[in-house]
Amino acid sequence: MTFILGLTGGIGSGKSAASQWFENQGIQVVDADIVAREVVEKGQPALTQIRNTFGDWVLLENGELNRSALREQIFKDPSARKQLEDITHPTIRTSIVAQLNASTSPYVILVSPLLFETNQHELTNRTLLIDASEELQIHRASKRDGQNIEQIQKIILAQMSRSKKQALANDTLLNDGHLDHLYEQLKALHLKYLAQSELS
Ligand code: ADP
């Protein structure tokens, strides 16, 4: 069995920077966000189920998912969110498992901003939290996306709190310095995961 590391962190914490570093070391990365987008692409069974459940208004004229309309609806109506998740989560999980099983690197990473919230950590052997203060998260995310501070604060509030994630994660990396400092800490963890993957 391949050793699976779950990688998570709030918006702007440095998850993508960490994933990229692991990929550069030859470690394969499965990105839950990408899978979540793939399962609702045109022609996918989950998209048909979404249309059958919510109605034609969830589709754009070209047949693709109208993300903003659906987002607005589930924001207003928690039961709609539950219905959507009941459709998409099992499909996302199946696809993630297939991709993890197909990996050929010494260990494999599942990166997901909602690793704990969606119980995807159950699929992993160990979890690593990339952690940063809210000030740093806001600074980095606004610089990267050009989003305003209120939007980023809203996203942070909707995500699981730092302290809860710290309590759940096996390893926590505080990404509060330069990128070189991030990479140094990742290197030590990478060596540990390589050793653990040999034992598993
Ligand atoms: P996430 O994927 O967790 O939302 P990213 O990895 O995209 O976060 O990081 C957010 C932004 O901050 C990116 O532009 C990234 O290059 C930058 N960044 C991440 N860590 C550091 C760091 N230690 N020092 C400087 N910039 C960083």
GROMACS .gro file of C-alpha atoms and ligand atoms in nm:
model
  227
    1MET     CA    1   0.000   0.000   0.000
    2THR     CA    2   0.129   0.343  -0.092
    3PHE     CA    3   0.182   0.584   0.194
    4ILE     CA    4  -0.061   0.875   0.154
    5LEU     CA    5   0.005   1.218   0.302
    6GLY     CA    6  -0.287   1.458   0.340
    7LEU     CA    7  -0.181   1.821   0.292
    8THR     CA    8  -0.404   2.105   0.400
    9GLY     CA    9  -0.409   2.466   0.517
   10GLY     CA   10  -0.632   2.773   0.498
   11ILE     CA   11  -0.641   3.013   0.205
   12GLY     CA   12  -0.302   3.179   0.150
   13SER     CA   13  -0.125   2.951   0.398
   14GLY     CA   14   0.113   2.818   0.132
   15LYS     CA   15  -0.044   2.481   0.038
   16SER     CA   16   0.019   2.527  -0.332
   17ALA     CA   17   0.376   2.641  -0.273
   18ALA     CA   18   0.431   2.330  -0.058
   19SER     CA   19   0.265   2.098  -0.316
   20GLN     CA   20   0.483   2.243  -0.588
   21TRP     CA   21   0.794   2.177  -0.379
   22PHE     CA   22   0.692   1.813  -0.321
   23GLU     CA   23   0.622   1.771  -0.694
   24ASN     CA   24   0.970   1.902  -0.768
   25GLN     CA   25   1.105   1.619  -0.550
   26GLY     CA   26   0.917   1.367  -0.768
   27ILE     CA   27   0.625   1.316  -0.529
   28GLN     CA   28   0.291   1.287  -0.705
   29VAL     CA   29   0.013   1.520  -0.589
   30VAL     CA   30  -0.361   1.463  -0.624
   31ASP     CA   31  -0.545   1.796  -0.594
   32ALA     CA   32  -0.896   1.764  -0.447
   33ASP     CA   33  -0.995   2.105  -0.591
   34ILE     CA   34  -0.911   1.992  -0.944
   35VAL     CA   35  -1.102   1.665  -0.896
   36ALA     CA   36  -1.402   1.860  -0.761
   37ARG     CA   37  -1.407   2.066  -1.081
   38GLU     CA   38  -1.358   1.764  -1.307
   39VAL     CA   39  -1.657   1.569  -1.172
   40VAL     CA   40  -1.900   1.848  -1.267
   41GLU     CA   41  -1.765   1.905  -1.617
   42LYS     CA   42  -2.005   1.883  -1.911
   43GLY     CA   43  -2.094   1.521  -1.984
   44GLN     CA   44  -2.015   1.396  -1.633
   45PRO     CA   45  -2.293   1.199  -1.455
   46ALA     CA   46  -2.275   1.426  -1.147
   47LEU     CA   47  -2.366   1.728  -1.361
   48THR     CA   48  -2.674   1.548  -1.494
   49GLN     CA   49  -2.775   1.462  -1.137
   50ILE     CA   50  -2.730   1.825  -1.033
   51ARG     CA   51  -2.955   1.943  -1.316
   52ASN     CA   52  -3.218   1.679  -1.234
   53THR     CA   53  -3.213   1.785  -0.869
   54PHE     CA   54  -3.207   2.165  -0.901
   55GLY     CA   55  -3.346   2.238  -1.247
   56ASP     CA   56  -3.224   2.383  -1.575
   57TRP     CA   57  -3.119   2.712  -1.414
   58VAL     CA   58  -2.800   2.544  -1.286
   59LEU     CA   59  -2.670   2.518  -1.644
   60LEU     CA   60  -2.530   2.791  -1.863
   61GLU     CA   61  -2.643   2.814  -2.225
   62ASN     CA   62  -2.341   2.611  -2.333
   63GLY     CA   63  -2.441   2.328  -2.097
   64GLU     CA   64  -2.170   2.394  -1.841
   65LEU     CA   65  -2.239   2.436  -1.471
   66ASN     CA   66  -2.344   2.787  -1.372
   67ARG     CA   67  -2.113   2.799  -1.071
   68SER     CA   68  -2.205   3.145  -0.949
   69ALA     CA   69  -2.582   3.076  -0.959
   70LEU     CA   70  -2.537   2.748  -0.773
   71ARG     CA   71  -2.299   2.906  -0.522
   72GLU     CA   72  -2.557   3.176  -0.450
   73GLN     CA   73  -2.830   2.917  -0.401
   74ILE     CA   74  -2.633   2.700  -0.157
   75PHE     CA   75  -2.526   3.011   0.031
   76LYS     CA   76  -2.893   3.097   0.087
   77ASP     CA   77  -3.017   2.743   0.148
   78PRO     CA   78  -2.820   2.495   0.363
   79SER     CA   79  -3.040   2.204   0.250
   80ALA     CA   80  -2.938   2.278  -0.111
   81ARG     CA   81  -2.575   2.260  -0.004
   82LYS     CA   82  -2.639   1.922   0.154
   83GLN     CA   83  -2.812   1.797  -0.163
   84LEU     CA   84  -2.520   1.916  -0.376
   85GLU     CA   85  -2.264   1.755  -0.148
   86ASP     CA   86  -2.458   1.426  -0.143
   87ILE     CA   87  -2.423   1.420  -0.522
   88THR     CA   88  -2.064   1.535  -0.559
   89HIS     CA   89  -1.875   1.403  -0.254
   90PRO     CA   90  -1.901   1.027  -0.330
   91THR     CA   91  -1.792   1.086  -0.692
   92ILE     CA   92  -1.505   1.311  -0.584
   93ARG     CA   93  -1.391   1.052  -0.333
   94THR     CA   94  -1.400   0.766  -0.586
   95SER     CA   95  -1.195   0.968  -0.831
   96ILE     CA   96  -0.942   1.071  -0.563
   97VAL     CA   97  -0.899   0.710  -0.449
   98ALA     CA   98  -0.844   0.594  -0.809
   99GLN     CA   99  -0.578   0.861  -0.864
  100LEU     CA  100  -0.405   0.786  -0.532
  101ASN     CA  101  -0.401   0.414  -0.614
  102ALA     CA  102  -0.251   0.481  -0.956
  103SER     CA  103   0.046   0.673  -0.816
  104THR     CA  104   0.396   0.541  -0.866
  105SER     CA  105   0.603   0.778  -0.650
  106PRO     CA  106   0.758   0.670  -0.313
  107TYR     CA  107   0.458   0.826  -0.142
  108VAL     CA  108   0.167   1.030  -0.270
  109ILE     CA  109   0.002   1.352  -0.152
  110LEU     CA  110  -0.365   1.444  -0.137
  111VAL     CA  111  -0.385   1.823  -0.119
  112SER     CA  112  -0.720   1.962  -0.011
  113PRO     CA  113  -0.824   2.290   0.152
  114LEU     CA  114  -1.114   2.098   0.312
  115LEU     CA  115  -0.923   1.783   0.407
  116PHE     CA  116  -1.075   1.763   0.756
  117GLU     CA  117  -1.409   1.931   0.679
  118THR     CA  118  -1.493   1.667   0.415
  119ASN     CA  119  -1.334   1.376   0.604
  120GLN     CA  120  -1.089   1.323   0.320
  121HIS     CA  121  -0.820   1.278   0.587
  122GLU     CA  122  -0.968   0.930   0.636
  123LEU     CA  123  -0.806   0.838   0.304
  124THR     CA  124  -0.458   0.930   0.429
  125ASN     CA  125  -0.193   0.777   0.657
  126ARG     CA  126  -0.071   1.109   0.794
  127THR     CA  127  -0.165   1.475   0.769
  128LEU     CA  128   0.041   1.791   0.733
  129LEU     CA  129  -0.104   2.134   0.804
  130ILE     CA  130   0.057   2.437   0.642
  131ASP     CA  131  -0.017   2.704   0.898
  132ALA     CA  132   0.011   3.082   0.893
  133SER     CA  133  -0.135   3.371   1.089
  134GLU     CA  134  -0.452   3.530   0.958
  135GLU     CA  135  -0.258   3.850   0.879
  136LEU     CA  136  -0.015   3.655   0.660
  137GLN     CA  137  -0.297   3.457   0.495
  138ILE     CA  138  -0.474   3.780   0.402
  139HIS     CA  139  -0.156   3.949   0.284
  140ARG     CA  140  -0.051   3.656   0.062
  141ALA     CA  141  -0.394   3.574  -0.079
  142SER     CA  142  -0.474   3.937  -0.164
  143LYS     CA  143  -0.137   3.980  -0.333
  144ARG     CA  144  -0.189   3.658  -0.531
  145ASP     CA  145  -0.554   3.699  -0.639
  146GLY     CA  146  -0.613   4.072  -0.613
  147GLN     CA  147  -0.918   3.987  -0.398
  148ASN     CA  148  -1.019   4.242  -0.140
  149ILE     CA  149  -0.954   4.184   0.228
  150GLU     CA  150  -1.323   4.139   0.318
  151GLN     CA  151  -1.364   3.859   0.062
  152ILE     CA  152  -1.062   3.676   0.199
  153GLN     CA  153  -1.176   3.726   0.558
  154LYS     CA  154  -1.513   3.575   0.464
  155ILE     CA  155  -1.340   3.267   0.321
  156ILE     CA  156  -1.121   3.234   0.632
  157LEU     CA  157  -1.432   3.253   0.853
  158ALA     CA  158  -1.606   2.981   0.649
  159GLN     CA  159  -1.305   2.748   0.684
  160MET     CA  160  -1.228   2.539   0.992
  161SER     CA  161  -1.038   2.741   1.253
  162ARG     CA  162  -0.659   2.726   1.273
  163SER     CA  163  -0.665   2.586   1.625
  164LYS     CA  164  -0.903   2.305   1.529
  165LYS     CA  165  -0.687   2.212   1.230
  166GLN     CA  166  -0.373   2.225   1.447
  167ALA     CA  167  -0.538   1.982   1.688
  168LEU     CA  168  -0.631   1.740   1.409
  169ALA     CA  169  -0.310   1.745   1.202
  170ASN     CA  170  -0.026   1.502   1.271
  171ASP     CA  171   0.235   1.756   1.158
  172THR     CA  172   0.209   2.135   1.151
  173LEU     CA  173   0.447   2.355   0.955
  174LEU     CA  174   0.441   2.723   1.045
  175ASN     CA  175   0.496   2.908   0.716
  176ASP     CA  176   0.581   3.245   0.868
  177GLY     CA  177   0.917   3.321   0.707
  178HIS     CA  178   1.075   3.335   0.364
  179LEU     CA  179   1.010   3.065   0.104
  180ASP     CA  180   1.357   2.922   0.178
  181HIS     CA  181   1.247   2.864   0.535
  182LEU     CA  182   0.935   2.684   0.406
  183TYR     CA  183   1.147   2.462   0.180
  184GLU     CA  184   1.392   2.380   0.464
  185GLN     CA  185   1.109   2.262   0.685
  186LEU     CA  186   0.954   2.067   0.397
  187LYS     CA  187   1.284   1.892   0.333
  188ALA     CA  188   1.300   1.756   0.688
  189LEU     CA  189   0.940   1.636   0.664
  190HIS     CA  190   1.002   1.482   0.320
  191LEU     CA  191   1.288   1.274   0.461
  192LYS     CA  192   1.062   1.160   0.743
  193TYR     CA  193   0.782   1.065   0.501
  194LEU     CA  194   1.026   0.876   0.276
  195ALA     CA  195   1.137   0.672   0.579
  196GLN     CA  196   0.777   0.613   0.685
  197SER     CA  197   0.672   0.511   0.336
  198GLU     CA  198   0.946   0.246   0.333
  199LEU     CA  199   0.798   0.093   0.646
  200SER     CA  200   0.437   0.098   0.525
  201ADP     P1  201  -0.268   2.840  -0.071
  201ADP     O1  202  -0.251   2.739  -0.181
  201ADP     O2  203  -0.259   2.778   0.065
  201ADP     O3  204  -0.391   2.926  -0.085
  201ADP     P2  205  -0.028   2.957  -0.186
  201ADP     O4  206   0.070   2.846  -0.179
  201ADP     O5  207  -0.087   2.987  -0.321
  201ADP     O6  208  -0.145   2.939  -0.076
  201ADP     O7  209   0.041   3.089  -0.125
  201ADP     C1  210  -0.022   3.216  -0.138
  201ADP     C2  211   0.076   3.314  -0.201
  201ADP     O8  212   0.179   3.341  -0.107
  201ADP     C3  213   0.144   3.261  -0.326
  201ADP     O9  214   0.163   3.368  -0.416
  201ADP     C4  215   0.278   3.208  -0.273
  201ADP    O10  216   0.378   3.211  -0.370
  201ADP     C5  217   0.307   3.305  -0.158
  201ADP     N1  218   0.382   3.243  -0.048
  201ADP     C6  219   0.357   3.126   0.016
  201ADP     N2  220   0.446   3.105   0.115
  201ADP     C7  221   0.529   3.212   0.116
  201ADP     C8  222   0.643   3.250   0.195
  201ADP     N3  223   0.689   3.174   0.296
  201ADP     N4  224   0.703   3.367   0.166
  201ADP     C9  225   0.659   3.445   0.065
  201ADP     N5  226   0.553   3.415  -0.012
  201ADP    C10  227   0.488   3.301   0.012
   0.00000   0.00000   0.00000
